[in-house]
Coordinates of C-alpha atoms and ligand atoms in Angstrom, one line a residue:
M1 CA 197.3 4.8 154.1
E2 CA 195.5 1.6 153.2
L3 CA 197.9 -0.5 151.1
T4 CA 201.7 -1.0 151.0
V5 CA 203.0 -2.8 147.8
V6 CA 206.3 -4.3 148.8
V7 CA 208.5 -5.1 145.8
P8 CA 211.8 -6.9 146.2
T9 CA 214.5 -6.1 143.6
F10 CA 217.7 -7.0 142.4
N11 CA 219.1 -5.6 139.2
E12 CA 215.6 -4.3 137.9
R13 CA 216.6 -0.8 137.1
D14 CA 214.5 -0.7 133.7
N15 CA 211.5 -2.1 135.4
I16 CA 211.0 0.4 138.1
V17 CA 209.3 3.1 136.1
P18 CA 207.0 1.0 134.1
L19 CA 205.7 -0.8 137.2
V20 CA 205.2 2.4 139.1
E21 CA 203.3 3.8 136.2
R22 CA 201.1 0.7 136.3
L23 CA 200.5 0.9 139.9
I24 CA 199.5 4.5 139.6
K25 CA 196.9 3.4 137.1
V26 CA 195.3 0.5 138.8
L27 CA 195.3 2.0 142.4
A28 CA 193.7 5.2 141.4
G29 CA 191.2 6.0 144.2
T30 CA 193.3 4.1 146.8
D31 CA 195.7 5.5 149.3
W32 CA 198.8 3.4 148.7
E33 CA 202.5 3.3 148.7
V34 CA 205.2 1.1 147.1
V35 CA 208.4 0.1 149.0
F36 CA 211.2 -1.3 147.0
V37 CA 213.6 -3.5 149.0
D38 CA 216.8 -3.5 147.1
D39 CA 219.8 -5.6 147.9
D40 CA 222.3 -3.0 146.7
S41 CA 221.9 -4.0 143.0
P42 CA 225.0 -3.3 141.0
D43 CA 222.9 -1.9 138.3
G44 CA 221.9 1.1 140.6
T45 CA 218.2 0.0 141.0
A46 CA 218.0 1.8 144.2
E47 CA 219.1 5.2 142.8
V48 CA 216.3 5.0 140.2
V49 CA 213.8 4.4 142.9
R50 CA 215.1 7.3 144.9
Q51 CA 214.8 9.5 141.9
L52 CA 211.1 8.8 141.5
A53 CA 210.7 9.1 145.3
Q54 CA 212.0 12.7 145.2
T55 CA 208.8 13.7 143.4
D56 CA 206.4 11.1 144.6
R57 CA 206.0 10.4 148.2
R58 CA 204.2 7.1 147.5
V59 CA 207.4 5.7 146.3
R60 CA 210.0 4.5 149.0
C61 CA 213.3 2.7 149.0
V62 CA 214.9 0.3 151.5
Q63 CA 218.4 -0.4 150.5
R64 CA 220.0 -3.4 152.2
I65 CA 223.9 -3.6 152.2
G66 CA 225.6 -6.9 152.3
R67 CA 222.5 -8.9 152.3
R68 CA 220.7 -11.2 149.8
G69 CA 217.4 -12.8 149.9
L70 CA 213.9 -12.5 148.3
A71 CA 212.1 -13.8 151.4
S72 CA 213.9 -11.5 153.9
A73 CA 213.5 -8.6 151.7
C74 CA 209.9 -9.0 151.5
V75 CA 209.6 -9.4 155.4
E76 CA 211.8 -6.3 156.0
G77 CA 209.6 -4.2 153.6
M78 CA 206.4 -5.3 155.1
L79 CA 207.9 -4.3 158.5
T80 CA 208.1 -0.8 157.3
S81 CA 204.5 -0.4 156.7
A82 CA 201.7 1.1 158.8
A83 CA 199.0 0.1 156.3
P84 CA 196.5 -2.4 157.1
F85 CA 197.0 -4.3 153.9
L86 CA 200.3 -5.5 152.6
A87 CA 200.9 -6.7 149.0
V88 CA 204.0 -8.4 147.7
M89 CA 204.9 -8.6 144.0
D90 CA 207.7 -9.0 141.7
A91 CA 209.4 -6.0 140.0
D92 CA 209.6 -7.6 136.6
L93 CA 205.9 -7.1 135.6
Q94 CA 205.4 -11.0 135.4
H95 CA 202.6 -10.4 138.2
D96 CA 199.3 -8.8 136.8
E97 CA 198.9 -5.7 138.8
E98 CA 195.3 -5.6 137.7
L99 CA 194.7 -8.1 140.4
L100 CA 195.7 -5.7 143.1
P101 CA 192.4 -3.6 143.4
R102 CA 190.5 -7.0 143.5
M103 CA 192.6 -8.4 146.2
L104 CA 192.1 -5.3 148.2
E105 CA 188.3 -5.6 147.7
E106 CA 188.4 -9.2 148.9
L107 CA 190.5 -8.3 152.1
R108 CA 188.3 -5.4 153.1
G109 CA 185.5 -7.7 153.5
D110 CA 187.0 -9.0 156.8
G111 CA 186.5 -12.7 156.1
L112 CA 189.9 -13.4 154.8
D113 CA 193.7 -13.2 156.1
I114 CA 195.3 -13.4 152.8
V115 CA 194.5 -13.4 148.9
V116 CA 196.9 -15.2 146.7
G117 CA 197.5 -14.5 142.9
S118 CA 197.4 -18.1 141.7
R119 CA 198.7 -19.6 138.5
Y120 CA 197.1 -23.0 139.1
V121 CA 193.4 -22.3 139.6
E122 CA 191.1 -22.1 136.8
G123 CA 191.9 -19.1 134.6
G124 CA 195.5 -18.9 135.7
G125 CA 198.4 -20.2 133.9
V126 CA 202.3 -19.8 133.4
G127 CA 202.4 -18.8 129.7
G128 CA 205.4 -19.8 127.9
W129 CA 207.3 -21.9 130.6
S130 CA 209.3 -24.9 129.1
R131 CA 208.0 -28.4 130.1
L132 CA 211.2 -28.7 132.4
R133 CA 210.2 -25.7 134.6
V134 CA 206.5 -26.7 134.7
G135 CA 207.6 -30.2 136.0
I136 CA 210.0 -28.7 138.6
S137 CA 207.3 -26.3 139.7
A138 CA 204.9 -29.1 140.1
M139 CA 207.3 -31.2 142.1
A140 CA 208.3 -28.4 144.5
G141 CA 204.5 -28.0 144.9
R142 CA 204.1 -31.6 146.0
L143 CA 207.0 -31.2 148.4
S144 CA 205.4 -28.2 150.1
R145 CA 202.7 -30.6 151.3
F146 CA 205.1 -31.6 154.1
V147 CA 204.8 -28.3 155.7
V148 CA 201.7 -26.5 154.4
K149 CA 198.5 -28.2 155.4
A150 CA 196.2 -25.8 153.6
D151 CA 194.8 -26.9 150.3
I152 CA 196.2 -24.1 148.3
A153 CA 196.8 -24.6 144.6
D154 CA 199.9 -22.3 144.3
P155 CA 201.9 -22.1 147.6
M156 CA 204.9 -20.9 145.6
S157 CA 203.4 -17.9 144.2
G158 CA 205.2 -14.7 144.9
F159 CA 202.2 -12.4 144.5
F160 CA 199.7 -12.0 147.3
M161 CA 198.2 -9.5 149.6
I162 CA 197.9 -10.1 153.4
R163 CA 196.4 -8.3 156.4
R164 CA 199.2 -6.5 158.4
D165 CA 197.8 -7.8 161.7
T166 CA 197.9 -11.5 160.3
F167 CA 201.5 -10.9 159.2
H168 CA 202.5 -9.3 162.5
Q169 CA 201.1 -12.4 164.4
E170 CA 203.6 -14.8 162.7
V171 CA 206.6 -12.6 161.8
R172 CA 208.6 -14.0 164.5
R173 CA 208.1 -17.6 163.5
L174 CA 209.1 -17.0 159.8
S175 CA 212.2 -18.7 158.5
A176 CA 212.5 -15.9 155.9
Q177 CA 215.0 -18.0 153.8
G178 CA 215.3 -18.4 150.0
F179 CA 212.5 -17.5 147.7
K180 CA 209.4 -18.8 149.1
I181 CA 207.9 -16.1 151.3
L182 CA 204.2 -17.2 150.8
L183 CA 204.9 -20.9 151.6
D184 CA 206.7 -19.7 154.9
L185 CA 203.7 -17.6 155.7
F186 CA 201.3 -20.5 155.4
A187 CA 203.7 -23.0 157.2
S188 CA 204.5 -20.7 160.0
S189 CA 200.9 -19.5 160.9
P190 CA 199.7 -20.6 164.2
A191 CA 196.1 -20.7 163.1
P192 CA 195.1 -21.9 159.6
L193 CA 195.0 -18.8 157.3
R194 CA 191.7 -17.8 155.7
F195 CA 192.7 -17.6 152.1
K196 CA 191.3 -17.2 148.7
E197 CA 193.2 -17.7 145.4
L198 CA 192.7 -15.4 142.4
P199 CA 193.8 -16.7 139.0
F200 CA 196.2 -14.7 137.0
Q201 CA 198.5 -15.4 133.9
F202 CA 202.1 -15.2 134.8
R203 CA 203.6 -13.1 132.2
A204 CA 207.0 -12.9 130.4
R205 CA 209.7 -10.7 132.2
L206 CA 209.9 -7.2 130.8
H207 CA 213.6 -6.3 131.3
G208 CA 216.6 -8.0 132.9
E209 CA 216.9 -11.6 133.9
S210 CA 215.6 -14.1 136.5
K211 CA 217.5 -14.6 139.6
L212 CA 216.0 -18.0 140.1
D213 CA 219.0 -20.3 139.5
T214 CA 219.6 -24.0 140.4
L215 CA 220.7 -23.1 144.0
V216 CA 217.1 -21.9 144.5
A217 CA 216.1 -25.7 144.8
W218 CA 218.8 -26.0 147.6
E219 CA 217.2 -23.1 149.4
Y220 CA 213.9 -24.6 149.1
V221 CA 215.1 -27.8 150.8
N222 CA 216.6 -25.5 153.5
L223 CA 213.2 -23.9 154.1
L224 CA 211.4 -27.2 154.3
L225 CA 214.0 -28.5 156.7
D226 CA 213.8 -25.4 158.8
K227 CA 210.0 -25.8 159.0
I228 CA 210.3 -29.4 160.0
I229 CA 213.2 -29.5 162.4
G230 CA 214.4 -25.9 162.6
H231 CA 213.1 -25.6 166.2
I232 CA 215.5 -28.4 167.5
V233 CA 218.6 -27.5 165.6
P234 CA 219.5 -24.7 163.2
V235 CA 219.4 -25.8 159.6
R236 CA 222.6 -23.7 159.0
F237 CA 224.5 -25.9 161.5
L238 CA 223.1 -29.1 159.8
M239 CA 224.5 -27.8 156.6
F240 CA 227.7 -26.8 158.1
A241 CA 228.0 -30.5 159.6
M242 CA 227.2 -32.0 156.3
V243 CA 229.9 -30.0 154.5
G244 CA 232.2 -31.2 157.3
G245 CA 231.2 -34.7 156.4
V246 CA 232.2 -34.1 152.9
G247 CA 235.5 -32.5 154.1
I248 CA 236.3 -35.8 155.8
G249 CA 235.9 -37.6 152.5
V250 CA 238.1 -35.1 150.7
H251 CA 240.6 -35.2 153.4
L252 CA 241.0 -39.0 153.3
A253 CA 241.1 -38.9 149.3
V254 CA 243.9 -36.4 149.4
L255 CA 245.7 -38.2 152.1
A256 CA 245.5 -41.5 150.1
I257 CA 246.7 -39.9 147.0
G258 CA 249.5 -38.1 148.8
L259 CA 250.8 -41.3 150.4
R260 CA 250.3 -43.7 147.5
A261 CA 250.7 -41.7 144.2
G262 CA 252.7 -38.7 145.6
G263 CA 255.0 -40.7 147.7
L264 CA 254.9 -38.0 150.5
G265 CA 255.7 -38.7 154.1
F266 CA 252.7 -39.1 156.4
P267 CA 253.1 -35.6 158.2
V268 CA 253.4 -33.9 154.8
A269 CA 250.5 -35.7 153.2
Q270 CA 248.3 -35.2 156.4
A271 CA 249.2 -31.5 156.3
T272 CA 248.2 -31.2 152.7
A273 CA 245.0 -33.1 153.2
T274 CA 244.0 -30.8 155.9
M275 CA 244.7 -27.5 154.0
V276 CA 242.8 -29.0 151.0
A277 CA 239.8 -30.1 153.1
M278 CA 239.8 -26.8 155.0
T279 CA 239.8 -24.8 151.7
G280 CA 237.2 -27.0 150.1
N281 CA 235.0 -26.7 153.3
F282 CA 235.3 -23.1 153.2
L283 CA 234.4 -22.9 149.6
L284 CA 231.4 -25.2 150.1
N285 CA 230.1 -23.3 153.0
N286 CA 230.5 -20.1 151.1
V287 CA 228.2 -21.3 148.3
F288 CA 225.7 -23.4 150.2
T289 CA 225.6 -22.6 153.9
Y290 CA 226.2 -18.9 153.7
R291 CA 224.6 -18.4 150.2
D292 CA 222.9 -15.3 151.5
Q293 CA 226.1 -13.8 152.7
R294 CA 228.4 -15.1 150.0
L295 CA 231.9 -13.7 150.1
R296 CA 233.7 -12.5 146.9
G297 CA 236.8 -10.8 145.7
R298 CA 239.0 -9.6 148.6
G299 CA 236.3 -10.7 151.1
L300 CA 236.8 -14.2 149.9
I301 CA 240.6 -14.1 150.6
W302 CA 240.1 -12.6 154.2
G303 CA 237.3 -15.0 154.7
L304 CA 239.4 -18.0 154.0
L305 CA 242.3 -16.7 156.2
S306 CA 240.0 -16.3 159.1
F307 CA 238.5 -19.6 158.3
Y308 CA 241.9 -21.3 158.7
L309 CA 242.3 -19.6 161.9
V310 CA 239.0 -20.6 163.4
C311 CA 239.4 -24.1 162.2
G312 CA 243.0 -24.4 163.6
L313 CA 241.8 -23.2 167.0
G314 CA 238.9 -25.6 166.5
A315 CA 241.3 -28.5 166.1
L316 CA 243.2 -27.5 169.3
A317 CA 240.0 -27.6 171.2
N318 CA 239.0 -30.7 169.6
V319 CA 242.2 -32.5 170.5
G320 CA 242.3 -31.0 173.9
I321 CA 238.9 -32.2 174.9
A322 CA 239.3 -35.7 173.4
S323 CA 242.6 -36.3 175.2
F324 CA 241.0 -35.3 178.4
I325 CA 238.1 -37.6 178.1
Y326 CA 240.4 -40.3 176.9
H327 CA 242.6 -40.1 179.9
S328 CA 239.6 -40.2 182.2
D329 CA 239.4 -43.8 181.0
E330 CA 236.4 -43.4 178.8
P331 CA 236.4 -45.5 175.6
W332 CA 238.3 -44.0 172.7
W333 CA 235.4 -43.6 170.3
L334 CA 233.5 -41.5 172.9
A335 CA 236.6 -39.3 173.4
G336 CA 237.1 -39.0 169.6
L337 CA 233.4 -38.2 169.0
A338 CA 233.3 -35.7 171.9
G339 CA 236.2 -33.8 170.4
A340 CA 234.8 -33.8 167.0
V341 CA 231.5 -32.5 168.2
V342 CA 233.1 -29.7 170.3
G343 CA 235.5 -28.8 167.3
S344 CA 232.5 -28.6 164.8
V345 CA 230.4 -26.5 167.2
W346 CA 233.4 -24.2 167.8
N347 CA 234.0 -24.0 164.0
Y348 CA 230.4 -23.2 163.4
A349 CA 229.8 -20.6 166.0
M350 CA 233.3 -18.8 165.4
S351 CA 233.1 -18.8 161.6
S352 CA 229.6 -17.3 161.8
V353 CA 231.1 -14.4 163.7
F354 CA 234.5 -14.0 162.2
T355 CA 234.2 -15.4 158.6
W356 CA 230.7 -14.8 157.4
T357 CA 230.2 -11.5 159.3
R358 CA 227.6 -9.9 156.9
R359 CA 229.8 -6.8 156.6
R360 CA 232.5 -7.2 154.1
Ligands
GDD1 N1 215.8 -7.7 147.3 C1 216.0 -8.9 146.6 N2 217.0 -9.7 146.8 N3 215.2 -9.2 145.7 C2 215.4 -10.2 144.9 C3 216.4 -11.1 145.1 C4 217.3 -10.9 146.2 O1 218.1 -11.7 146.6 N4 216.3 -12.1 144.2 C5 215.4 -11.9 143.5 N5 214.8 -10.8 143.8 C6 213.6 -10.0 143.2 C7 213.8 -9.9 141.8 O2 214.4 -8.6 141.4 C8 212.3 -9.8 141.2 O3 211.7 -8.5 141.5 C9 211.7 -10.8 142.2 O4 212.5 -10.9 143.4 C10 211.6 -12.2 141.5 O5 212.6 -12.6 141.1 P1 212.9 -13.3 139.8 O6 214.3 -13.6 139.6 O7 212.2 -12.6 138.7 O8 212.1 -14.7 140.0 P2 211.3 -15.6 139.1 O9 210.4 -14.9 138.1 O10 212.2 -16.5 138.5 O11 210.4 -16.4 140.2 C11 209.1 -15.9 140.5 O12 208.1 -16.9 140.2 C12 208.3 -17.9 141.3 C13 207.3 -19.0 141.0 O13 207.7 -19.8 140.1 C14 209.0 -15.4 141.8 O14 207.7 -14.7 142.0 C15 209.1 -16.4 142.9 O15 208.8 -15.8 144.2 C16 207.9 -17.4 142.6 O16 208.2 -18.5 143.6
MN2 MN1 210.5 -13.0 137.6

């Protein structure tokens, strides 16, 4: 086995057969396999892959349940491989499979760690992209300079081939969040990666639709933050705390409205504000902080109830600690702050275990 092609999939059922046919063609004469890592696509992608795999041992399927994420799918696919070379490519035929044999040729030479399919070197391109998307992509590229020191033209590419030993040297440092696995690899490497870029034309999608939505920008910021300060404090906690900050604003706004416009008594207004803020925090955390484990349907209801419970206990801990410190003759603000910190750490830790459990 010389090469494993890892293909992350989410709702790509119609692209599987054409992609495998093309791989068979361009990789003739090479010992290769393809591993599809599917996040339990509702369209039954995994079933299509397994059907192919029944008659072709080169095709394999890893089906992940209750998980989402392009980067982590690629990492887990690569971990299933014993081949010396690992390629990552999209399922939708936007990446030019003709590049694979040439990438392999380059890597066999021993002088390189990674070969990147690049849209931004001479001969490459993005075809029919709108001006807006070209602009966004360029902007993201500039931001990446904060964490990637290598002079690579297309650090956002999702198409590359890497030596397996290089991958294993850095796998434990990867953030594996969001879409940008290549950027992650470059930013996490202990030594500068020896790389080469090969140009290709980013094609139009064959079937299905893109999963890249507006929240991908948010994930990208997460990845950059994780690379910059992730070794000091988990980015998820930062986000959780930021949502908590928004929650305080919501709380005060609802309280003010309840008191002034609603004519409620203070305890009722405060209780209403607390419920609204908790519910709002839960929904925001579900979309932003735990995007990769987003709860839906019945899971959303149970999640919300468990979140109320966790935060209720967090509030008790908060008040208990704060009162204790206050009665030890410390200043009021120190007592208040300590209570708030203990409460938020509690809420974060407990909700990560009981609310976003990865299993629902
Ligand atoms: N397992 C898994 N889980 N696969 C996913 C997920 C997920 O949550 N989200 C997307 N994929 C798969 C898709 O099924 C597809 O095979 C591939 O990842 C790329 O997803 P697209 O939705 O087609 O992304 P794109 O074409 O908009 O973005 C591509 O270009 C970007 C550069 O502009 C990707 O190659 C990106 O990696 C790349 O950065
Ligand atoms: Mn695509």
